[in-house]
Coordinates of C-alpha atoms in Angstrom, one line a residue:
M3 CA -57.3 -22.7 -162.6
K4 CA -59.4 -21.1 -165.2
F5 CA -57.8 -19.9 -168.4
S6 CA -58.8 -16.3 -167.7
E7 CA -56.9 -16.4 -164.4
M8 CA -53.6 -17.6 -165.9
I9 CA -51.1 -14.7 -165.6
Y10 CA -49.1 -13.6 -168.6
T11 CA -45.8 -11.8 -168.2
R12 CA -43.4 -11.0 -170.9
P13 CA -40.0 -12.5 -170.0
D14 CA -36.8 -10.5 -170.0
P15 CA -35.1 -11.7 -173.2
E16 CA -31.6 -11.2 -171.9
A17 CA -32.3 -12.8 -168.6
V18 CA -33.8 -15.9 -170.3
K19 CA -30.8 -16.2 -172.7
A20 CA -28.4 -15.8 -169.8
T21 CA -30.2 -18.5 -167.7
L22 CA -30.1 -21.0 -170.6
A23 CA -26.5 -20.2 -171.5
G24 CA -25.6 -20.7 -167.8
L25 CA -27.3 -24.1 -167.7
T26 CA -25.5 -25.1 -170.9
E27 CA -22.1 -24.3 -169.3
R28 CA -23.0 -26.2 -166.2
L29 CA -24.1 -29.2 -168.3
K30 CA -20.7 -29.3 -170.0
A31 CA -19.0 -29.2 -166.6
A32 CA -21.2 -31.9 -164.9
R33 CA -19.1 -34.5 -163.2
N34 CA -21.6 -37.3 -163.1
Y35 CA -25.0 -38.3 -164.4
Q36 CA -26.9 -37.2 -161.3
E37 CA -25.5 -33.7 -161.6
A38 CA -26.2 -33.6 -165.3
R39 CA -29.7 -34.8 -164.8
E40 CA -30.5 -32.1 -162.2
I41 CA -29.2 -29.5 -164.7
F42 CA -31.3 -31.1 -167.5
L43 CA -34.5 -30.9 -165.3
S44 CA -33.7 -27.2 -164.5
Q45 CA -33.5 -26.6 -168.3
Q46 CA -36.8 -28.4 -168.7
A47 CA -38.5 -26.2 -166.1
E48 CA -37.2 -23.0 -167.8
S49 CA -38.5 -24.3 -171.1
R50 CA -41.9 -24.9 -169.6
H51 CA -42.0 -21.3 -168.3
I52 CA -41.0 -19.9 -171.7
Q53 CA -43.5 -22.0 -173.6
T54 CA -46.3 -21.2 -171.2
A55 CA -45.8 -17.5 -171.6
A56 CA -45.6 -17.7 -175.4
T57 CA -48.7 -19.9 -175.6
L58 CA -50.8 -17.5 -173.4
A59 CA -49.8 -14.6 -175.6
S60 CA -50.5 -16.5 -178.8
V61 CA -53.9 -17.9 -177.8
R62 CA -55.1 -14.5 -176.5
H63 CA -54.0 -12.9 -179.7
S64 CA -55.9 -15.6 -181.7
I65 CA -59.1 -14.9 -179.8
D66 CA -59.0 -11.2 -180.8
T67 CA -56.4 -10.2 -183.3
R68 CA -57.5 -6.6 -182.9
D69 CA -56.3 -6.5 -179.3
A70 CA -53.3 -4.0 -179.4
Y71 CA -51.6 -5.5 -176.3
Y72 CA -51.5 -9.1 -177.5
D73 CA -50.8 -8.0 -181.0
A74 CA -47.6 -6.4 -179.7
E75 CA -46.8 -9.5 -177.6
E76 CA -47.2 -11.7 -180.7
K77 CA -44.7 -9.5 -182.5
F78 CA -42.4 -9.7 -179.5
W79 CA -42.4 -13.5 -179.6
N80 CA -42.0 -13.5 -183.4
N81 CA -38.7 -11.7 -183.0
F82 CA -37.6 -13.3 -179.8
F83 CA -38.0 -17.0 -180.7
P84 CA -35.4 -16.9 -183.5
E85 CA -32.9 -15.3 -181.1
L86 CA -33.7 -17.9 -178.5
Q87 CA -33.0 -20.6 -181.0
A88 CA -29.4 -19.6 -181.1
V89 CA -29.1 -20.2 -177.3
Q90 CA -31.1 -23.4 -177.4
Q91 CA -28.9 -24.7 -180.2
E92 CA -25.9 -24.5 -177.9
W93 CA -27.8 -26.5 -175.3
T94 CA -28.6 -29.1 -177.9
K95 CA -25.0 -29.4 -178.9
A96 CA -24.0 -29.9 -175.3
M97 CA -26.6 -32.6 -174.8
L98 CA -25.4 -34.4 -177.9
A99 CA -21.8 -34.2 -176.7
S100 CA -22.6 -35.2 -173.1
P101 CA -20.5 -38.1 -171.8
F102 CA -23.8 -39.2 -170.1
R103 CA -25.8 -39.6 -173.3
K104 CA -26.2 -43.3 -172.7
E105 CA -27.8 -42.7 -169.3
F106 CA -30.0 -39.9 -170.6
S107 CA -31.2 -42.3 -173.4
Q108 CA -31.9 -45.1 -170.9
E109 CA -34.1 -42.8 -168.8
Y110 CA -35.7 -40.5 -171.3
G111 CA -35.5 -42.4 -174.6
E112 CA -33.2 -42.3 -177.6
I113 CA -35.7 -40.1 -179.5
L114 CA -34.5 -37.2 -177.3
F115 CA -31.2 -37.4 -179.3
T116 CA -32.7 -38.4 -182.6
N117 CA -34.8 -35.2 -182.6
A118 CA -31.9 -33.2 -181.3
E119 CA -29.7 -34.2 -184.2
M120 CA -32.5 -33.2 -186.6
E121 CA -33.0 -29.9 -184.7
L122 CA -29.4 -28.9 -185.3
K123 CA -30.0 -29.2 -189.1
T124 CA -32.7 -26.6 -189.0
F125 CA -30.9 -23.6 -187.5
S126 CA -28.0 -21.3 -187.7
P127 CA -27.6 -17.8 -186.3
A128 CA -27.2 -16.7 -189.9
I129 CA -30.9 -17.2 -190.6
I130 CA -32.3 -15.3 -187.6
P131 CA -33.4 -12.3 -189.7
Q132 CA -35.1 -14.6 -192.1
L133 CA -36.9 -16.5 -189.3
Q134 CA -38.1 -13.2 -187.8
K135 CA -39.3 -12.0 -191.2
E136 CA -41.1 -15.4 -191.8
N137 CA -43.0 -14.9 -188.5
E138 CA -43.9 -11.4 -189.5
L139 CA -45.3 -12.5 -192.9
T140 CA -47.3 -15.5 -191.5
Q141 CA -48.8 -13.2 -188.8
A142 CA -49.8 -10.8 -191.6
Y143 CA -51.5 -13.6 -193.6
E144 CA -53.5 -14.7 -190.5
K145 CA -54.5 -11.1 -189.9
V146 CA -55.8 -10.7 -193.5
L147 CA -58.1 -13.7 -193.0
A148 CA -59.1 -12.8 -189.4
T149 CA -60.2 -9.3 -190.4
A150 CA -62.3 -10.4 -193.4
Q151 CA -65.6 -8.6 -193.7
I152 CA -67.7 -10.1 -196.4
P153 CA -71.0 -8.5 -197.6
F154 CA -73.8 -11.0 -198.0
E155 CA -77.6 -10.6 -198.1
G156 CA -77.5 -7.2 -196.4
G157 CA -75.1 -8.4 -193.6
V158 CA -71.4 -8.5 -193.2
Y159 CA -69.7 -11.7 -192.1
T160 CA -66.3 -13.1 -191.2
L161 CA -65.0 -16.2 -193.2
S162 CA -66.2 -18.5 -190.4
Q163 CA -69.6 -16.8 -190.0
L164 CA -70.2 -17.2 -193.8
S165 CA -69.5 -20.9 -193.8
P166 CA -73.1 -22.1 -193.0
F167 CA -74.4 -20.3 -196.1
K168 CA -71.9 -22.2 -198.2
T169 CA -73.8 -25.5 -197.5
D170 CA -77.3 -24.0 -197.7
P171 CA -79.8 -26.4 -199.4
D172 CA -81.1 -23.6 -201.6
D173 CA -79.0 -23.7 -204.8
A174 CA -79.1 -20.0 -205.5
R175 CA -78.3 -18.9 -202.0
R176 CA -75.4 -21.4 -201.6
L177 CA -73.9 -20.4 -204.9
A178 CA -74.2 -16.7 -203.9
A179 CA -72.3 -17.4 -200.7
W180 CA -69.5 -19.1 -202.6
K181 CA -69.3 -16.2 -205.0
A182 CA -69.2 -13.7 -202.2
E183 CA -66.4 -15.5 -200.4
G184 CA -64.5 -16.1 -203.7
Q185 CA -64.8 -12.4 -204.5
W186 CA -63.4 -11.4 -201.2
Y187 CA -60.4 -13.6 -201.9
K188 CA -60.1 -12.2 -205.4
D189 CA -60.2 -8.6 -203.9
N190 CA -57.4 -9.5 -201.5
Q191 CA -55.4 -11.7 -203.9
A192 CA -52.7 -9.2 -204.7
E193 CA -51.8 -9.1 -201.0
L194 CA -52.1 -12.9 -200.6
D195 CA -49.8 -13.4 -203.7
R196 CA -47.3 -10.9 -202.3
L197 CA -47.1 -12.6 -198.9
Y198 CA -46.7 -16.1 -200.2
D199 CA -44.1 -15.0 -202.9
E200 CA -42.0 -13.5 -200.1
L201 CA -42.4 -16.5 -197.9
V202 CA -41.3 -18.9 -200.6
K203 CA -38.3 -17.0 -201.6
L204 CA -37.4 -16.4 -197.9
R205 CA -37.6 -20.1 -197.1
D206 CA -35.6 -21.0 -200.2
E207 CA -32.9 -18.6 -199.0
M208 CA -32.9 -20.1 -195.5
G209 CA -32.4 -23.6 -197.0
R210 CA -29.5 -22.5 -199.2
K211 CA -27.9 -20.7 -196.3
L212 CA -28.0 -23.9 -194.3
G213 CA -26.4 -25.8 -197.2
Y214 CA -29.4 -27.5 -198.8
E215 CA -30.7 -27.5 -202.4
G216 CA -33.5 -25.1 -201.4
Y217 CA -36.2 -25.4 -198.8
T218 CA -37.6 -28.9 -199.2
T219 CA -35.0 -30.8 -197.2
L220 CA -35.0 -28.1 -194.5
G221 CA -38.8 -28.2 -194.5
Y222 CA -38.8 -32.0 -193.7
Y223 CA -36.3 -31.4 -190.9
R224 CA -38.4 -28.6 -189.5
M225 CA -41.5 -30.9 -189.5
G226 CA -39.5 -33.4 -187.4
R227 CA -39.8 -36.2 -190.0
N228 CA -37.6 -38.8 -188.3
C229 CA -38.8 -42.1 -189.8
Y230 CA -39.7 -41.4 -193.5
T231 CA -38.5 -39.6 -196.5
K232 CA -39.6 -37.6 -199.5
D233 CA -39.6 -40.8 -201.5
D234 CA -42.0 -42.4 -199.0
V235 CA -44.3 -39.5 -199.4
E236 CA -44.2 -39.7 -203.2
K237 CA -45.1 -43.4 -203.0
F238 CA -48.0 -42.6 -200.7
R239 CA -49.2 -39.9 -203.1
A240 CA -49.1 -42.4 -206.0
A241 CA -51.2 -44.9 -203.9
V242 CA -53.7 -42.2 -203.2
V243 CA -54.1 -41.6 -207.0
K244 CA -54.4 -45.3 -207.6
Y245 CA -56.8 -46.4 -204.9
L246 CA -58.4 -43.4 -203.3
V247 CA -59.2 -41.0 -206.1
P248 CA -61.4 -43.6 -207.9
V249 CA -63.3 -44.2 -204.6
A250 CA -63.8 -40.5 -204.0
D251 CA -64.9 -40.0 -207.6
S252 CA -67.6 -42.7 -207.1
I253 CA -68.8 -40.9 -203.9
Y254 CA -69.2 -37.6 -205.8
R255 CA -70.9 -39.3 -208.8
R256 CA -73.4 -40.8 -206.3
Q257 CA -73.9 -37.3 -204.8
A258 CA -74.5 -35.7 -208.1
E259 CA -77.3 -38.3 -208.7
R260 CA -78.9 -37.5 -205.3
L261 CA -78.8 -33.7 -206.0
G262 CA -80.0 -34.1 -209.6
K263 CA -76.8 -32.4 -210.9
T264 CA -74.6 -33.0 -213.8
Y265 CA -71.1 -34.5 -213.0
P266 CA -68.6 -32.9 -212.5
M267 CA -70.3 -30.4 -210.2
S268 CA -69.3 -26.9 -209.2
F269 CA -67.6 -26.2 -205.8
A270 CA -70.9 -24.9 -204.5
D271 CA -72.8 -28.1 -205.5
N272 CA -70.0 -30.4 -204.2
A273 CA -70.4 -28.8 -200.8
L274 CA -74.0 -30.0 -200.6
E275 CA -74.2 -33.7 -199.8
F276 CA -78.0 -34.1 -199.5
R277 CA -80.8 -32.2 -201.2
S278 CA -82.4 -31.6 -197.8
G279 CA -79.2 -30.2 -196.4
N280 CA -76.0 -31.4 -194.8
P281 CA -76.1 -32.9 -191.3
R282 CA -76.5 -30.2 -188.7
P283 CA -75.8 -30.5 -185.0
V284 CA -78.7 -30.1 -182.6
G285 CA -78.6 -27.6 -179.8
T286 CA -76.6 -24.6 -178.8
P287 CA -72.8 -24.5 -178.4
D288 CA -73.3 -25.2 -174.6
E289 CA -75.5 -28.2 -175.4
I290 CA -72.9 -29.5 -177.9
L291 CA -70.3 -29.2 -175.2
A292 CA -72.6 -31.0 -172.7
Q293 CA -73.1 -33.8 -175.2
G294 CA -69.3 -33.9 -175.5
M295 CA -69.1 -34.4 -171.7
K296 CA -71.6 -37.3 -172.0
F297 CA -69.5 -38.9 -174.7
Y298 CA -66.2 -38.6 -172.9
S299 CA -67.8 -39.7 -169.6
E300 CA -69.1 -42.9 -171.1
L301 CA -66.1 -43.6 -173.3
S302 CA -63.5 -44.2 -170.5
P303 CA -62.6 -43.0 -167.0
E304 CA -59.6 -41.2 -168.4
T305 CA -61.6 -39.2 -171.0
E306 CA -64.2 -38.3 -168.4
E307 CA -61.6 -36.7 -166.1
F308 CA -60.0 -35.0 -169.0
F309 CA -63.0 -33.3 -170.5
R310 CA -64.3 -32.2 -167.1
T311 CA -61.0 -30.5 -166.6
M312 CA -61.4 -28.8 -169.9
L313 CA -64.9 -27.5 -169.1
D314 CA -64.2 -26.5 -165.5
G315 CA -61.0 -24.6 -166.6
E316 CA -62.8 -22.8 -169.4
L317 CA -60.1 -24.3 -171.7
L318 CA -62.3 -24.2 -174.8
D319 CA -62.9 -20.9 -176.8
V320 CA -65.3 -22.0 -179.5
L321 CA -67.6 -19.1 -180.5
S322 CA -67.0 -17.3 -183.8
T323 CA -66.5 -13.6 -183.1
E324 CA -65.2 -10.6 -185.0
G325 CA -61.5 -10.2 -185.0
K326 CA -61.0 -13.8 -184.1
R327 CA -58.5 -15.8 -186.1
S328 CA -60.2 -18.3 -188.4
G329 CA -59.8 -22.0 -188.1
G330 CA -59.1 -24.1 -185.0
Y331 CA -56.2 -25.7 -183.1
C332 CA -55.2 -27.3 -179.9
T333 CA -52.1 -26.3 -177.9
G334 CA -50.6 -27.0 -174.5
I335 CA -49.9 -24.8 -171.5
P336 CA -47.1 -26.6 -169.7
D337 CA -46.9 -24.8 -166.4
Y338 CA -50.6 -25.5 -165.7
E339 CA -50.4 -29.0 -167.2
V340 CA -53.5 -28.5 -169.4
P341 CA -54.3 -28.2 -173.1
F342 CA -56.4 -25.5 -174.7
I343 CA -58.8 -25.7 -177.6
F344 CA -59.4 -22.8 -180.0
A345 CA -62.2 -23.0 -182.5
N346 CA -64.9 -21.2 -184.4
F347 CA -68.4 -22.7 -184.1
N348 CA -70.6 -21.9 -187.1
G349 CA -73.6 -24.1 -186.8
T350 CA -72.2 -26.9 -189.1
Q351 CA -71.1 -30.4 -188.3
H352 CA -67.6 -28.9 -187.9
D353 CA -68.8 -27.8 -184.4
V354 CA -69.1 -31.4 -183.3
E355 CA -65.8 -32.3 -185.0
V356 CA -64.1 -29.6 -182.8
V357 CA -65.4 -31.5 -179.7
T358 CA -64.0 -34.7 -181.1
H359 CA -61.0 -33.8 -183.3
E360 CA -59.4 -31.0 -181.3
A361 CA -60.3 -32.8 -178.1
G362 CA -58.4 -35.8 -179.4
H363 CA -55.3 -33.7 -179.5
A364 CA -56.1 -32.3 -176.1
F365 CA -56.6 -35.7 -174.6
E366 CA -53.2 -36.9 -175.8
C367 CA -51.6 -33.7 -174.3
W368 CA -53.5 -34.2 -171.0
L369 CA -52.6 -37.9 -170.8
N370 CA -48.9 -37.1 -171.3
R371 CA -48.8 -33.8 -169.4
K372 CA -46.2 -34.8 -166.9
R373 CA -43.9 -36.4 -169.5
I374 CA -40.2 -35.5 -169.5
P375 CA -38.7 -34.2 -171.7
L376 CA -41.2 -31.5 -172.6
E377 CA -40.6 -32.1 -176.3
C378 CA -42.0 -35.7 -175.9
I379 CA -45.4 -34.7 -174.6
W380 CA -46.4 -34.5 -178.3
P381 CA -45.2 -36.8 -181.0
S382 CA -44.5 -35.7 -184.5
M383 CA -47.3 -34.0 -186.4
E384 CA -48.7 -36.9 -188.4
A385 CA -48.7 -39.0 -185.2
C386 CA -50.6 -36.2 -183.4
E387 CA -53.3 -36.2 -186.1
V388 CA -54.0 -39.9 -185.5
H389 CA -55.2 -38.9 -182.0
S390 CA -57.7 -36.4 -183.4
M391 CA -59.0 -38.0 -186.5
S392 CA -59.5 -41.3 -184.8
M393 CA -61.3 -39.8 -181.9
E394 CA -63.9 -38.5 -184.4
F395 CA -64.8 -42.1 -185.2
F396 CA -64.9 -43.1 -181.5
A397 CA -67.8 -40.7 -181.1
W398 CA -70.0 -42.6 -183.6
P399 CA -72.0 -44.5 -180.9
W400 CA -72.9 -41.1 -179.4
A401 CA -73.7 -39.4 -182.7
E402 CA -77.4 -39.2 -182.1
G403 CA -76.9 -36.9 -179.1
F404 CA -74.9 -34.6 -181.4
F405 CA -77.1 -34.8 -184.5
G406 CA -80.5 -36.0 -183.6
P407 CA -82.6 -36.6 -186.7
D408 CA -79.6 -36.0 -188.9
T409 CA -77.6 -38.9 -187.4
R410 CA -77.9 -41.2 -190.4
K411 CA -76.8 -38.4 -192.7
F412 CA -73.9 -37.7 -190.4
L413 CA -72.5 -41.2 -190.3
Y414 CA -72.5 -41.5 -194.1
S415 CA -71.1 -38.0 -194.5
H416 CA -68.4 -38.4 -192.0
L417 CA -67.0 -41.6 -193.5
A418 CA -67.4 -40.3 -197.1
S419 CA -65.6 -37.0 -196.1
A420 CA -62.7 -38.9 -194.5
L421 CA -62.2 -40.7 -197.9
T422 CA -62.6 -37.6 -200.1
F423 CA -60.4 -35.5 -197.9
I424 CA -57.3 -37.6 -198.5
P425 CA -57.0 -36.6 -202.2
Y426 CA -57.3 -33.0 -201.3
G427 CA -54.7 -33.1 -198.6
T428 CA -52.4 -35.1 -200.8
M429 CA -52.8 -32.4 -203.5
V430 CA -51.9 -29.7 -200.9
D431 CA -48.6 -31.6 -200.2
H432 CA -47.9 -32.2 -203.9
F433 CA -48.5 -28.5 -204.6
Q434 CA -46.0 -27.4 -202.0
H435 CA -43.3 -29.8 -203.3
E436 CA -43.8 -28.2 -206.8
V437 CA -43.6 -24.7 -205.4
Y438 CA -40.4 -25.2 -203.3
A439 CA -38.7 -27.1 -206.2
H440 CA -39.3 -24.0 -208.3
P441 CA -39.3 -20.9 -206.0
E442 CA -38.8 -18.7 -209.1
M443 CA -42.4 -19.3 -210.2
T444 CA -44.7 -16.3 -210.5
P445 CA -48.0 -16.1 -208.6
A446 CA -49.8 -16.9 -211.9
E447 CA -47.6 -20.0 -212.4
R448 CA -48.4 -21.2 -208.9
H449 CA -52.1 -20.9 -209.6
G450 CA -51.5 -22.9 -212.8
V451 CA -49.9 -25.7 -210.8
W452 CA -52.8 -25.9 -208.4
K453 CA -55.3 -25.9 -211.3
R454 CA -53.4 -28.7 -213.0
L455 CA -53.3 -30.8 -209.8
L456 CA -57.0 -30.3 -209.3
G457 CA -57.5 -32.4 -212.4
V458 CA -55.3 -35.2 -211.0
Y459 CA -56.6 -35.4 -207.4
M460 CA -60.1 -33.8 -207.6
P461 CA -61.6 -34.4 -211.1
W462 CA -65.1 -34.0 -209.6
M463 CA -64.5 -30.2 -209.3
R464 CA -65.8 -28.2 -212.3
L465 CA -63.4 -25.4 -213.3
D466 CA -65.5 -23.1 -215.4
G467 CA -64.8 -19.7 -213.8
E468 CA -68.4 -19.4 -212.5
I469 CA -67.2 -18.9 -208.9
P470 CA -64.4 -16.3 -208.5
F471 CA -61.2 -17.7 -207.1
Y472 CA -62.3 -21.3 -206.4
S473 CA -63.4 -22.4 -209.9
E474 CA -60.4 -20.5 -211.4
G475 CA -58.1 -22.9 -209.7
E476 CA -56.8 -20.6 -207.0
G477 CA -58.4 -22.0 -203.8
W478 CA -55.0 -23.0 -202.3
Q479 CA -54.7 -19.5 -200.8
R480 CA -57.4 -20.2 -198.2
Q481 CA -55.3 -23.1 -196.7
H482 CA -53.5 -21.7 -193.7
H483 CA -50.9 -24.4 -193.5
I484 CA -49.5 -23.6 -197.0
Y485 CA -48.5 -20.2 -195.6
S486 CA -47.8 -20.9 -192.0
S487 CA -46.6 -24.5 -191.8
P488 CA -45.1 -25.6 -195.0
F489 CA -45.3 -29.4 -195.7
Y490 CA -47.7 -29.8 -192.8
Y491 CA -50.6 -31.4 -194.6
I492 CA -49.6 -34.8 -195.8
D493 CA -49.6 -35.5 -192.0
Y494 CA -53.4 -35.3 -192.1
C495 CA -53.6 -37.8 -195.0
L496 CA -51.3 -40.3 -193.3
A497 CA -53.2 -40.0 -190.1
Q498 CA -56.6 -40.2 -191.8
T499 CA -55.4 -43.6 -193.2
V500 CA -54.7 -44.8 -189.7
S501 CA -57.9 -43.4 -188.4
L502 CA -59.7 -45.5 -191.0
E503 CA -58.0 -48.5 -189.5
F504 CA -59.5 -47.5 -186.2
W505 CA -62.9 -47.0 -187.9
A506 CA -62.8 -50.6 -189.1
M507 CA -61.8 -51.8 -185.6
I508 CA -64.7 -49.9 -184.0
Q509 CA -67.2 -51.6 -186.3
K510 CA -66.1 -54.9 -184.9
D511 CA -65.4 -54.2 -181.2
L512 CA -65.4 -50.7 -179.7
K513 CA -63.6 -51.8 -176.5
D514 CA -60.8 -53.6 -178.3
A515 CA -60.4 -50.5 -180.6
W516 CA -60.1 -48.3 -177.6
R517 CA -57.4 -50.5 -176.1
H518 CA -55.4 -50.0 -179.3
Y519 CA -56.0 -46.3 -179.2
M520 CA -54.8 -46.0 -175.6
A521 CA -51.8 -48.2 -176.4
Y522 CA -51.0 -45.7 -179.2
T523 CA -51.8 -42.5 -177.2
E524 CA -50.1 -43.3 -173.9
Q525 CA -46.7 -43.4 -175.7
G526 CA -46.9 -39.6 -176.2
G527 CA -43.9 -38.6 -178.3
S528 CA -41.5 -41.2 -176.9
R529 CA -41.2 -43.0 -180.2
T530 CA -41.2 -42.2 -184.0
F531 CA -44.5 -42.3 -185.8
T532 CA -43.9 -45.8 -187.3
E533 CA -42.8 -47.2 -184.0
L534 CA -45.9 -45.8 -182.2
L535 CA -48.0 -47.6 -184.7
A536 CA -46.2 -50.9 -184.5
N537 CA -46.3 -50.8 -180.6
A538 CA -50.1 -50.4 -180.8
G539 CA -50.6 -53.1 -183.3
L540 CA -51.5 -50.8 -186.2
E541 CA -50.3 -50.9 -189.8
S542 CA -48.2 -48.3 -191.5
P543 CA -49.9 -46.0 -194.1
F544 CA -46.6 -46.2 -196.1
D545 CA -47.6 -49.9 -196.9
E546 CA -49.6 -49.7 -200.0
A547 CA -51.7 -52.6 -198.8
T548 CA -52.9 -50.5 -195.8
L549 CA -54.4 -47.8 -198.0
R550 CA -55.9 -50.3 -200.4
G551 CA -57.4 -52.2 -197.5
V552 CA -59.1 -49.3 -195.7
C553 CA -60.4 -48.0 -199.1
E554 CA -62.1 -51.4 -199.8
K555 CA -63.7 -51.7 -196.4
A556 CA -65.0 -48.1 -196.3
K557 CA -66.3 -48.2 -199.9
A558 CA -68.1 -51.4 -199.2
W559 CA -69.8 -49.8 -196.1
L560 CA -70.8 -46.7 -198.0
D561 CA -72.1 -48.7 -201.0
A562 CA -74.3 -50.9 -198.6
Y563 CA -75.5 -48.0 -196.5
D564 CA -79.2 -47.5 -196.6
L565 CA -80.1 -43.9 -197.6
T566 CA -83.8 -44.7 -197.9
G567 CA -85.9 -41.8 -196.8
I568 CA -82.9 -39.3 -196.9
Q569 CA -83.3 -36.7 -199.6

């Protein structure tokens, strides 16, 4: 079925709650495992219906945030989900107390209960009003960004549409684009400050109501972190500063030499990797998707069937249009057993990364589409990002079909960007830990923290105030996750480390690397992150030697890479 043919109907909140409450009581009264299992499967079916409806509303709202109908539906779900959590919590308690827990674990895995115990730590009916308000504020933030109209060179652009100008080879034009975007953020900064200030204080309040020191502990539970701690993350951050920041620094120094610029460079100059321009994909959006079909058809029988399903079902919405939410994501539509990819093509190499990165998520979802319980279709977030970031590297043998004459540029750029991203992503995480440890900070103090951390994690950025917003050390406000998904960013850094393991494997033997990838991906969410890695023969990013090793291999490849003839 095509996405446009999928029918959305708003559920009756009281009927849904009554159904789930009834299933909970039946589970408590179950006389044997067979009976309990049938009730569990009924609950799973109901959950799939609810998630399908919510996802359809959310995706269609993302596609056009100006659509009054789906804007109202998004607000409905923002209010209904917290109320639903109260009913779902009673179900979770009944599952944990079930005399048939052993049988459930044997059939569906112990992680069902590991995650259930964590889920109980994230909710109480007492925080329903705060959860509803949190949803309202994050929706307001996304709408501010989605409705951006930025004047530039006589035209008006959305944030996504302006992006190609920010990597233009012409120095003056590129700088002007950065200034135009930065000025838009400055013009809207009071609202962005207000929204985030309210969110921080609201989340701190929720954490304290649940008995925590503030938000951080609650934030980790909400992220489903079931196999590592804040201490583990701090050690990883320290390893990034020790091993990766120097490598990234060398990459930018080499870039400054290519561009004929003085190091450290401005944000605008750091965005230009080659004097002749950054790698650009060849072809129209349709041709990029067609090359994606060629890649997946030749990679494996499973990926061929998957991507054909995506194209035939019109399960990719990739054009950048007015009113469309910025950014990109992948989600699942359980009743139809398909994933959906949302993106904003803008003529940059990002367009190809949508076909690889987001489709990496989608492939995992498709491969595990029939998995029970529903919650185990996807693993935890950092584990999910391994699927996507690694899939980007599996596309390397097909890069020429995506980039044509810019293929050599792309290969260098892609690996270099994977390395330079990790310090940025780690800084995002460090920033959030500082913010939630000190919720009383003023907006100005938060900007000060970000500016200080830029000096630690990204010393190649010149902070001279030339570009509004960015070079004033305030660029964190463009990062959706900081507003919408607190503590969801170190996940990318952990996953990027693992993806670099895959990159190294691919250089030796593509087929062997794919076997490891499938061994990892086929597990879905049936294990914790570290268990998924171990089962697939992969090293943990929490082992300092892992990060040191991938840095050494990738740096050696970049240092030896022949850039002759590339300006």
